Amino acid sequence: MKHFLFFLALVFLALFYALYSKNSSNSGVGNTAQLKVYASSSFISKFGPGPLIKDSFQQICQCRIEYFDSADSTTLIQRLKTEPRSQSADVVLGFDQFDLELAQKGFEWKPIPFQKNKLVDSLQNILARSMLVPYDWGVISFVGRTSQVPKPPTQFQDLLNPEFRDQISIQDPRTSSLGFQLLSWLIQSMGEEKAFQYLEKLNTQVKAIGTSWSMSYGLFEKKQVLLTLSYSTSPMYHLIEEKNEDILAYEFKEGHPIQLEYIGIPATCRNCDLAEKFVLFILSLEGQKIIMEKNYMLPVLKGVKENSSFSKVASFKILENFVLPSSPEKERVLKRWAQLRRFQ
Amino acid sequence: MIVSFLESIKYVGHLIPMAFLRIFLGSYFLQSALMKFHGDFLLRPKLAAQFSETLPTLELPVWYRQVLEKLLITHWQTFAFVILGIELAIGISYIIGYVVRPMALLASLICIQFLILSVGLQSDLYKLFLVIHLTLAWVGAGRCLGVDYYFYKKRRGFWW
């Protein structure tokens, strides 16, 4: 028992000392400003662009960046609204275009001095809609292997072909933004009634509806399905990381929706100037290059992908006039989708 | 000590699967403690918020509820420090196989606390942890591939 108590005391002493040293080293850099950034776990993870962005920015700003995992957007907004100003975030990133309404409802954001004409042509009309600025984007498409899909699909109807029966993985629109993109994509291209009739047929072709992109893409990677819903940049990952040229994104006649990820500075920020510098760094050529190469998404800035391997990414016809549904509309469509699933 | 460590493989070899389980669980606790240390566990009242949410839904004795409300929730920072320290101690103890029996009993007590205060799937996880901690305490899992065998051989007694 003596040993046990001694061991416990030793561990607590060591922990106390470690905390004390941590605090002293923090106060040692007390003169350097700290930037608190809320970001998604994929951004912060060691495979994501977060660590490299942090290192590069810290070298030029004489500051310290602290990342905080922001979970889902609803929780994040709630957290931003309720937390005391003394603990408020300086930068928030990871919202998609469906979260914008939620993000701007009852919460103030600081304007970001970013020149719209620097954005790639496909995104020129985006900035007018929001105080938040997109920092990367992707074109949504179905992805497959050339060796397994000799006759690539070119339109939604092709997905109903017998060779794709039980061979497609998509995402649940209730839990995945990509899944909701597919639902909106169908509704915009066919109209709601036809889209749901089509979904009824598509459900027999679908092997699994994953709760997230990683789940449904995992099935594709394990060759358990022939097609999966992903991004036009997905083949680049396999090409660069695995030297695999077999993966291909398929262009559909209907046009493709795009997925955007936004960055914003809350009006409650503490280090607002530094936050602005950080955002502008992410939107600079250097920052955009890091995000493109680590996130495997397209840069929002002109002239970044041009002289890189990403210039090989197929450019698909973008769905024009893609209307974002309002929150009640989104809820209604999701309810209808859930009912459709229930009766199958 | 090294000799007795190697001897433990020979004489208590049947406990090797238990030792693997112990080391795996130890690394889980150590990792969890390190994540808490580097994260904002000590800066934000996460546990207190969780308890505040679940407390109204639970049927607990009045004295216990008062202890939670007046001690743990109010002094969340001390409580978070203690939890972090205990997790760290469990992690190190299980990995090196030192004072495993009393540590497993302490871990069981903590687990019971969390089990009472948890809801849904989380409670299943705590039940599983509780059973593993009790089993480790029961067999004295530190005697194989651990420091405990040295003391067990030298001193015998209930705690090794």
XYZ file of N, CA and C in Angstrom, chain A residues 90-308:
657
model
N -10.753 33.594 -32.415
C -10.343 34.677 -33.300
C -10.664 34.357 -34.753
N -10.560 33.072 -35.084
C -10.850 32.647 -36.456
C -11.640 31.347 -36.401
N -12.610 31.228 -37.295
C -13.374 29.979 -37.379
C -13.319 29.503 -38.819
N -12.979 28.245 -39.013
C -13.001 27.750 -40.392
C -13.614 26.364 -40.473
N -14.210 26.079 -41.632
C -14.791 24.755 -41.833
C -16.274 24.759 -42.162
N -16.919 25.932 -42.181
C -18.335 25.961 -42.562
C -18.453 25.662 -44.060
N -19.539 24.955 -44.451
C -19.791 24.832 -45.886
C -20.942 25.765 -46.254
N -21.323 25.763 -47.549
C -22.315 26.763 -47.953
C -23.689 26.538 -47.319
N -23.963 25.288 -46.887
C -25.253 25.020 -46.250
C -25.296 25.535 -44.813
N -24.102 25.776 -44.247
C -24.050 26.271 -42.863
C -24.112 27.795 -42.794
N -23.969 28.438 -43.952
C -23.845 29.901 -43.952
C -25.012 30.603 -43.278
N -26.222 30.156 -43.611
C -27.419 30.802 -43.046
C -27.383 30.695 -41.521
N -27.055 29.469 -41.071
C -26.972 29.195 -39.636
C -25.873 30.046 -38.990
N -24.732 30.151 -39.688
C -23.591 30.885 -39.140
C -23.885 32.376 -39.017
N -24.694 32.880 -39.924
C -24.931 34.331 -39.935
C -26.164 34.750 -39.150
N -26.953 33.734 -38.779
C -28.186 34.021 -38.049
C -27.859 34.377 -36.597
N -28.066 35.592 -36.233
C -27.876 35.985 -34.832
C -26.423 36.005 -34.400
N -25.497 35.989 -35.339
C -24.090 36.062 -34.956
C -23.344 36.976 -35.915
N -22.511 37.829 -35.361
C -21.845 38.825 -36.210
C -20.433 38.404 -36.596
N -20.083 38.717 -37.829
C -18.751 38.408 -38.343
C -18.088 39.692 -38.835
N -16.805 39.740 -38.726
C -16.076 40.915 -39.207
C -15.821 40.797 -40.705
N -15.898 41.887 -41.429
C -15.597 41.802 -42.861
C -14.115 41.501 -43.092
N -13.844 40.730 -44.131
C -12.446 40.375 -44.448
C -12.043 41.132 -45.714
N -10.988 41.938 -45.632
C -10.602 42.734 -46.812
C -9.926 41.865 -47.873
N -10.709 41.163 -48.622
C -10.173 40.264 -49.641
C -10.748 40.657 -50.996
N -9.829 40.769 -51.955
C -10.300 41.227 -53.264
C -10.946 40.102 -54.047
N -12.177 40.371 -54.428
C -12.986 39.357 -55.110
C -12.364 38.923 -56.437
N -11.694 39.869 -57.098
C -11.174 39.528 -58.428
C -10.010 38.538 -58.389
N -9.517 38.231 -57.181
C -8.440 37.249 -57.053
C -8.988 35.824 -57.089
N -10.299 35.698 -56.905
C -10.914 34.363 -56.871
C -10.970 33.758 -58.271
N -10.945 32.438 -58.321
C -11.091 31.771 -59.614
C -12.477 32.101 -60.194
N -12.584 32.028 -61.502
C -13.803 32.493 -62.169
C -15.083 31.828 -61.641
N -15.005 30.532 -61.355
C -16.216 29.805 -60.928
C -16.774 30.320 -59.611
N -15.961 31.051 -58.837
C -16.407 31.490 -57.505
C -16.652 32.994 -57.410
N -16.603 33.673 -58.549
C -16.693 35.136 -58.541
C -17.925 35.676 -57.806
N -19.044 34.952 -57.895
C -20.267 35.501 -57.289
C -20.460 35.124 -55.834
N -19.508 34.413 -55.286
C -19.693 33.868 -53.948
C -19.600 34.926 -52.854
N -18.591 35.804 -52.934
C -18.320 36.719 -51.823
C -19.466 37.657 -51.485
N -20.246 38.003 -52.483
C -21.329 38.956 -52.259
C -22.333 38.429 -51.235
N -22.400 37.095 -51.098
C -23.427 36.503 -50.254
C -23.104 36.533 -48.766
N -21.813 36.696 -48.437
C -21.499 36.452 -47.048
C -20.295 37.247 -46.545
N -20.209 37.351 -45.204
C -19.043 37.967 -44.572
C -17.931 36.934 -44.449
N -18.282 35.682 -44.642
C -17.273 34.636 -44.595
C -16.710 34.436 -46.009
N -15.474 33.993 -46.074
C -14.803 33.863 -47.372
C -14.436 32.398 -47.601
N -14.661 31.880 -48.818
C -14.263 30.488 -49.061
C -12.745 30.365 -49.127
N -12.203 29.275 -48.559
C -10.746 29.074 -48.626
C -10.371 27.846 -49.443
N -11.333 26.986 -49.707
C -11.092 25.918 -50.686
C -12.427 25.447 -51.244
N -12.364 24.699 -52.313
C -13.613 24.232 -52.923
C -13.345 22.951 -53.695
N -14.418 22.261 -53.991
C -14.284 21.021 -54.742
C -15.514 20.814 -55.602
N -15.308 20.114 -56.695
C -16.439 19.802 -57.577
C -16.898 18.387 -57.236
N -18.183 18.253 -56.974
C -18.697 16.942 -56.557
C -18.947 16.060 -57.775
N -18.492 14.831 -57.669
C -18.704 13.915 -58.793
C -18.617 12.470 -58.306
N -19.068 11.557 -59.160
C -18.905 10.146 -58.842
C -17.511 9.722 -59.297
N -16.934 8.832 -58.505
C -15.566 8.394 -58.765
C -15.546 6.875 -58.914
N -14.733 6.381 -59.841
C -14.632 4.930 -60.032
C -13.262 4.555 -60.563
N -13.082 3.248 -60.852
C -11.788 2.784 -61.395
C -11.947 2.457 -62.871
N -11.019 2.919 -63.688
C -11.076 2.660 -65.126
C -11.092 1.148 -65.389
N -10.305 0.414 -64.589
C -10.215 -1.031 -64.809
C -11.515 -1.760 -64.477
N -12.329 -1.179 -63.578
C -13.562 -1.858 -63.154
C -14.795 -1.322 -63.866
N -14.711 -0.100 -64.368
C -15.884 0.503 -65.022
C -15.515 0.809 -66.483
N -15.644 -0.188 -67.344
C -15.241 0.044 -68.733
C -16.110 1.075 -69.442
N -17.406 1.107 -69.052
C -18.293 2.089 -69.672
C -18.675 3.124 -68.609
N -17.940 4.230 -68.547
C -18.185 5.201 -67.464
C -19.568 5.855 -67.563
N -20.201 6.129 -66.412
C -21.499 6.812 -66.445
C -21.327 8.262 -66.881
N -22.250 8.760 -67.675
C -22.142 10.153 -68.126
C -23.355 10.975 -67.691
N -24.338 10.304 -67.109
C -25.520 11.015 -66.600
C -26.143 10.186 -65.474
N -27.083 10.792 -64.744
C -27.686 10.095 -63.607
C -28.349 8.779 -64.014
N -28.995 8.765 -65.185
C -29.692 7.552 -65.625
C -28.737 6.359 -65.721
N -27.475 6.639 -66.067
C -26.493 5.546 -66.211
C -26.229 4.825 -64.889
N -26.461 5.534 -63.796
C -26.220 4.903 -62.487
C -27.229 3.796 -62.207
N -28.326 3.798 -62.980
C -29.359 2.767 -62.772
C -29.080 1.515 -63.609
N -27.994 1.533 -64.372
C -27.651 0.370 -65.194
C -27.398 -0.862 -64.322
N -27.748 -2.057 -64.850
C -27.613 -3.272 -64.035
C -26.202 -3.531 -63.503
N -25.168 -3.084 -64.222
C -23.802 -3.373 -63.729
C -23.469 -2.619 -62.435
N -24.286 -1.594 -62.111
C -24.026 -0.853 -60.876
C -24.954 -1.285 -59.738
N -25.687 -2.366 -59.933
C -26.600 -2.816 -58.877
C -25.780 -3.210 -57.639
N -26.112 -2.616 -56.522
C -25.391 -2.879 -55.263
C -23.911 -2.494 -55.334
N -23.592 -1.559 -56.183
C -22.191 -1.221 -56.406
C -21.879 0.264 -56.219
N -22.800 0.975 -55.562
C -22.569 2.416 -55.370
C -22.603 2.739 -53.873
N -21.716 3.621 -53.440
C -21.828 4.101 -52.048
C -22.010 5.618 -52.060
N -22.990 6.066 -51.290
C -23.241 7.514 -51.174
C -23.294 7.878 -49.680
N -23.571 9.137 -49.378
C -23.593 9.569 -47.979
C -25.008 9.957 -47.552
N -25.245 9.801 -46.264
C -26.541 10.154 -45.691
C -26.667 11.684 -45.665
N -27.684 12.245 -46.330
C -27.788 13.715 -46.361
C -28.058 14.344 -45.000
N -28.510 13.518 -44.035
C -28.804 14.069 -42.713
C -27.522 14.306 -41.917
N -26.500 13.508 -42.219
C -25.266 13.622 -41.434
C -24.072 14.116 -42.245
N -24.189 14.069 -43.558
C -23.049 14.472 -44.384
C -23.449 15.568 -45.357
N -22.620 16.584 -45.408
C -22.893 17.699 -46.305
C -22.811 17.242 -47.763
N -21.915 16.294 -48.018
C -21.783 15.753 -49.369
C -23.056 14.991 -49.777
N -23.620 14.275 -48.805
C -24.866 13.540 -49.048
C -25.993 14.499 -49.385
N -26.018 15.636 -48.672
C -27.066 16.619 -48.959
C -26.828 17.288 -50.315
N -25.570 17.389 -50.695
C -25.247 17.939 -52.017
C -25.870 17.066 -53.109
N -25.779 15.744 -52.939
C -26.335 14.840 -53.950
C -27.846 15.044 -54.065
N -28.488 15.129 -52.885
C -29.940 15.326 -52.875
C -30.304 16.640 -53.582
N -29.588 17.702 -53.263
C -29.860 18.997 -53.896
C -29.532 18.963 -55.385
N -28.467 18.255 -55.711
C -28.036 18.118 -57.106
C -29.156 17.478 -57.936
N -29.731 16.409 -57.384
C -30.824 15.718 -58.095
C -32.044 16.621 -58.225
N -32.376 17.301 -57.115
C -33.570 18.168 -57.128
C -33.397 19.309 -58.131
N -32.203 19.893 -58.152
C -31.973 21.022 -59.066
C -31.957 20.575 -60.524
N -31.448 19.373 -60.767
C -31.377 18.971 -62.174
C -32.654 18.320 -62.685
N -33.456 17.706 -61.793
C -34.645 17.002 -62.291
C -35.964 17.602 -61.796
N -35.916 18.397 -60.762
C -37.155 18.819 -60.098
C -37.407 17.838 -58.968
N -38.127 18.306 -57.909
C -38.229 17.497 -56.688
C -38.916 16.147 -56.903
N -40.062 16.156 -57.621
C -40.814 14.901 -57.782
C -39.976 13.852 -58.489
N -39.428 14.254 -59.634
C -38.628 13.315 -60.422
C -37.385 12.858 -59.647
N -36.829 13.781 -58.880
C -35.630 13.439 -58.111
C -35.941 12.332 -57.113
N -37.088 12.437 -56.429
C -37.423 11.410 -55.434
C -37.800 10.084 -56.099
N -38.435 10.182 -57.290
C -38.719 8.950 -58.038
C -37.397 8.271 -58.434
N -36.443 9.121 -58.845
C -35.138 8.598 -59.248
C -34.426 7.971 -58.034
N -34.507 8.669 -56.889
C -33.848 8.162 -55.678
C -34.377 6.794 -55.255
N -35.691 6.603 -55.492
C -36.315 5.319 -55.173
C -35.631 4.199 -55.964
N -35.361 4.486 -57.233
C -34.691 3.493 -58.081
C -33.204 3.382 -57.709
N -32.607 4.538 -57.399
C -31.172 4.539 -57.091
C -30.870 3.737 -55.816
N -31.833 3.756 -54.890
C -31.611 3.044 -53.629
C -31.323 1.558 -53.829
N -31.877 0.968 -54.900
C -31.609 -0.456 -55.147
C -30.184 -0.652 -55.687
N -29.605 0.408 -56.205
C -28.247 0.313 -56.745
C -27.197 0.574 -55.657
N -27.669 1.189 -54.576
C -26.737 1.615 -53.529
C -26.463 0.485 -52.548
N -25.185 0.213 -52.344
C -24.813 -0.833 -51.387
C -24.831 -0.287 -49.962
N -24.333 0.925 -49.812
C -24.280 1.498 -48.456
C -24.430 3.007 -48.493
N -25.191 3.510 -47.507
C -25.292 4.959 -47.336
C -24.495 5.286 -46.081
N -23.308 5.830 -46.271
C -22.423 6.100 -45.133
C -22.830 7.350 -44.396
N -22.483 7.408 -43.124
C -22.808 8.606 -42.352
C -21.839 9.742 -42.694
N -20.710 9.375 -43.277
C -19.729 10.408 -43.635
C -19.036 10.036 -44.937
N -18.261 11.003 -45.470
C -17.513 10.748 -46.694
C -16.506 9.632 -46.469
N -15.800 9.684 -45.329
C -14.741 8.698 -45.100
C -15.295 7.280 -45.068
N -16.516 7.130 -44.559
C -17.109 5.788 -44.479
C -17.427 5.269 -45.885
N -18.099 6.089 -46.690
C -18.483 5.616 -48.027
C -17.265 5.490 -48.940
N -16.276 6.380 -48.750
C -15.079 6.298 -49.587
C -14.233 5.082 -49.193
N -14.314 4.727 -47.904
C -13.600 3.542 -47.422
C -14.069 2.284 -48.149
N -15.367 2.198 -48.389
C -15.922 1.042 -49.112
C -15.355 0.986 -50.524
N -15.224 2.158 -51.128
C -14.679 2.233 -52.491
C -13.198 1.835 -52.480
N -12.470 2.328 -51.505
C -11.042 2.005 -51.423
C -10.810 0.514 -51.215
N -11.752 -0.129 -50.483
C -11.617 -1.574 -50.242
C -12.216 -2.385 -51.388
N -12.557 -1.706 -52.455
C -13.133 -2.327 -53.668
C -14.440 -3.074 -53.390
N -15.206 -2.562 -52.419
C -16.492 -3.198 -52.141
C -17.612 -2.573 -52.972
N -17.324 -1.431 -53.587
C -18.277 -0.815 -54.522
C -17.496 -0.321 -55.742
N -18.234 -0.146 -56.843
C -17.564 0.330 -58.063
C -17.517 1.852 -58.115
N -18.573 2.487 -57.590
C -18.667 3.952 -57.671
C -18.943 4.540 -56.295
N -18.410 5.730 -56.073
C -18.734 6.428 -54.825
C -18.851 7.921 -55.102
N -19.622 8.585 -54.268
C -19.769 10.028 -54.439
C -18.619 10.724 -53.712
N -17.849 11.508 -54.459
C -16.700 12.186 -53.853
C -16.439 13.500 -54.596
N -15.175 13.820 -54.768
C -14.808 15.079 -55.428
C -13.989 14.805 -56.692
N -13.982 15.778 -57.580
C -13.200 15.598 -58.810
C -11.698 15.565 -58.518
N -11.317 15.994 -57.297
C -9.897 15.983 -56.925
C -9.472 14.652 -56.297
N -10.444 13.771 -56.004
C -10.095 12.502 -55.344
C -9.061 11.697 -56.137
N -9.179 11.622 -57.485
C -8.161 10.860 -58.226
C -6.742 11.399 -58.010
N -6.633 12.710 -57.728
C -5.315 13.309 -57.514
C -4.630 12.713 -56.289
N -5.435 12.430 -55.261
C -4.880 11.841 -54.043
C -4.207 10.505 -54.381
N -4.931 9.685 -55.139
C -4.390 8.358 -55.479
C -3.184 8.482 -56.411
N -3.229 9.477 -57.260
C -2.130 9.677 -58.210
C -0.860 10.129 -57.474
N -1.024 11.070 -56.547
C 0.147 11.620 -55.852
C 0.647 10.679 -54.746
N -0.281 10.194 -53.927
C 0.137 9.394 -52.769
C 0.454 7.950 -53.138
N -0.304 7.391 -54.104
C -0.144 5.962 -54.403
C 0.366 5.696 -55.814
N 0.585 6.747 -56.575
C 0.988 6.626 -57.997
C -0.008 5.746 -58.761
N -1.262 5.868 -58.399
C -2.315 5.051 -58.999
C -3.121 5.905 -59.988
N -3.039 5.549 -61.246
C -3.727 6.343 -62.278
C -5.081 5.751 -62.651
N -5.477 4.711 -61.926
C -6.678 3.971 -62.286
C -7.976 4.692 -61.872
N -7.877 5.562 -60.879
C -9.086 6.214 -60.335
C -9.456 7.422 -61.198
N -10.747 7.534 -61.443
C -11.217 8.601 -62.336
C -12.508 9.228 -61.792
N -12.654 10.528 -61.981
C -13.925 11.187 -61.631
C -14.724 11.317 -62.928
N -16.027 11.050 -62.860
C -16.830 11.037 -64.087
C -17.640 12.323 -64.250
N -17.592 12.855 -65.457
C -18.358 14.075 -65.720
C -19.782 13.709 -66.134
N -20.752 14.395 -65.556
C -22.168 14.155 -65.886
C -22.703 15.317 -66.736
N -23.587 14.938 -67.647
C -24.175 15.946 -68.549
C -24.942 17.022 -67.768
N -25.489 16.622 -66.629
C -26.351 17.529 -65.861
C -25.581 18.713 -65.262
N -24.253 18.635 -65.267
C -23.450 19.655 -64.578
C -23.212 19.224 -63.132
N -22.227 19.842 -62.481
C -21.849 19.385 -61.134
C -21.974 20.495 -60.102
N -22.429 20.135 -58.897
C -22.443 21.152 -57.829
C -21.046 21.306 -57.229
N -20.828 22.376 -56.517
C -19.525 22.556 -55.873
C -19.701 22.626 -54.350
N -18.664 22.227 -53.674
C -18.658 22.277 -52.213
C -17.610 23.305 -51.798
N -18.020 24.237 -50.946
C -17.092 25.282 -50.512
C -16.849 25.177 -49.015
N -15.651 25.543 -48.598
C -15.380 25.619 -47.166
C -15.013 27.058 -46.848
N -15.636 27.580 -45.804
C -15.489 29.014 -45.503
C -14.663 29.278 -44.255
N -14.076 30.476 -44.256
C -13.339 30.937 -43.078
C -13.929 32.294 -42.663
N -13.975 32.538 -41.377
C -14.551 33.805 -40.922
C -13.909 34.293 -39.632
N -14.060 35.582 -39.383
C -13.556 36.178 -38.131
C -14.767 36.632 -37.320
N -15.029 35.999 -36.177
C -16.172 36.430 -35.366
C -16.000 37.869 -34.895
N -17.100 38.587 -34.783
C -17.019 39.985 -34.336
C -16.505 40.064 -32.901
N -16.574 38.940 -32.175
C -16.123 38.919 -30.776
C -14.634 38.581 -30.650
N -13.921 38.601 -31.765
C -12.509 38.194 -31.752
C -11.698 39.068 -30.781
N -10.626 38.473 -30.247
C -9.785 39.236 -29.314
C -8.562 39.821 -30.028
N -7.977 39.005 -30.915
C -6.830 39.497 -31.690
C -7.259 39.682 -33.142
N -8.095 40.667 -33.363
C -8.747 40.796 -34.671
C -7.758 41.084 -35.803
N -6.754 41.918 -35.520
C -5.785 42.251 -36.577
C -4.992 41.026 -36.992
N -4.582 40.284 -35.966
C -3.806 39.070 -36.229
C -4.687 38.043 -36.958
N -5.943 37.981 -36.543
C -6.888 37.047 -37.178
C -7.011 37.373 -38.669
N -7.074 38.667 -38.946
C -7.191 39.104 -40.346
C -5.945 38.688 -41.137
N -4.780 38.854 -40.499
C -3.521 38.476 -41.159
C -3.508 36.963 -41.430
N -4.006 36.200 -40.458
C -4.027 34.740 -40.592
C -4.934 34.323 -41.758
N -6.104 34.957 -41.806
C -7.058 34.639 -42.883
C -6.444 35.005 -44.235
N -5.802 36.170 -44.282
C -5.186 36.594 -45.546
C -4.016 35.686 -45.924
N -3.348 35.117 -44.897
C -2.277 34.163 -45.189
C -2.863 32.892 -45.820
N -3.975 32.439 -45.260
C -4.632 31.246 -45.824
C -5.085 31.528 -47.254
N -5.464 32.772 -47.500
C -5.931 33.145 -48.839
C -4.786 33.648 -49.733
N -3.554 33.464 -49.256
C -2.412 33.862 -50.093
C -1.971 32.686 -50.954
N -1.060 32.918 -51.877
C -0.576 31.840 -52.750
C 0.021 30.700 -51.933
N 0.819 31.072 -50.898
C 1.470 30.046 -50.084
C 0.451 29.201 -49.313
N -0.482 29.908 -48.652
C -1.506 29.212 -47.867
C -2.377 28.321 -48.730
N -2.756 28.851 -49.869
C -3.629 28.095 -50.783
C -2.931 26.841 -51.306
N -1.621 26.963 -51.531
C -0.853 25.815 -52.035
C -0.837 24.703 -50.970
N -0.646 25.111 -49.712
C -0.623 24.118 -48.622
C -1.979 23.424 -48.544
N -3.048 24.218 -48.588
C -4.390 23.649 -48.466
C -4.682 22.713 -49.637
N -4.298 23.128 -50.818
C -4.548 22.298 -52.002
C -3.819 20.957 -51.881
N -2.561 21.018 -51.474
C -1.754 19.790 -51.439
C -2.071 18.894 -50.249
N -2.574 19.460 -49.174
C -2.845 18.645 -47.989
C -4.312 18.246 -47.893
N -5.195 19.131 -48.333
C -6.635 18.865 -48.225
C -7.188 18.189 -49.473
N -6.407 18.180 -50.526
C -6.852 17.668 -51.826
C -8.166 18.319 -52.258
N -8.192 19.643 -52.111
C -9.326 20.435 -52.593
C -8.743 21.517 -53.502
N -9.602 22.154 -54.281
C -9.114 23.147 -55.226
C -8.866 24.495 -54.526
N -7.850 25.233 -54.958
C -7.601 26.544 -54.349
C -8.620 27.568 -54.858
N -8.935 28.546 -54.024
C -9.907 29.558 -54.458
C -9.224 30.674 -55.243
N -7.893 30.699 -55.137
C -7.142 31.778 -55.762
C -6.679 31.411 -57.170
N -6.689 32.396 -58.026
C -6.182 32.172 -59.383
C -4.660 31.950 -59.314
N -4.138 31.136 -60.214
C -2.693 30.985 -60.358
C -2.025 30.065 -59.363
N -2.796 29.295 -58.580
C -2.176 28.374 -57.618
C -2.016 26.976 -58.222
N -3.102 26.478 -58.829
C -3.024 25.098 -59.322
C -2.358 25.003 -60.703
N -2.236 26.162 -61.362
C -1.796 26.158 -62.756
C -0.478 25.413 -62.996
N 0.533 25.693 -62.188
C 1.817 25.036 -62.453
C 2.076 23.868 -61.510
N 1.002 23.260 -61.036
C 1.173 22.128 -60.123
C 0.519 20.886 -60.729
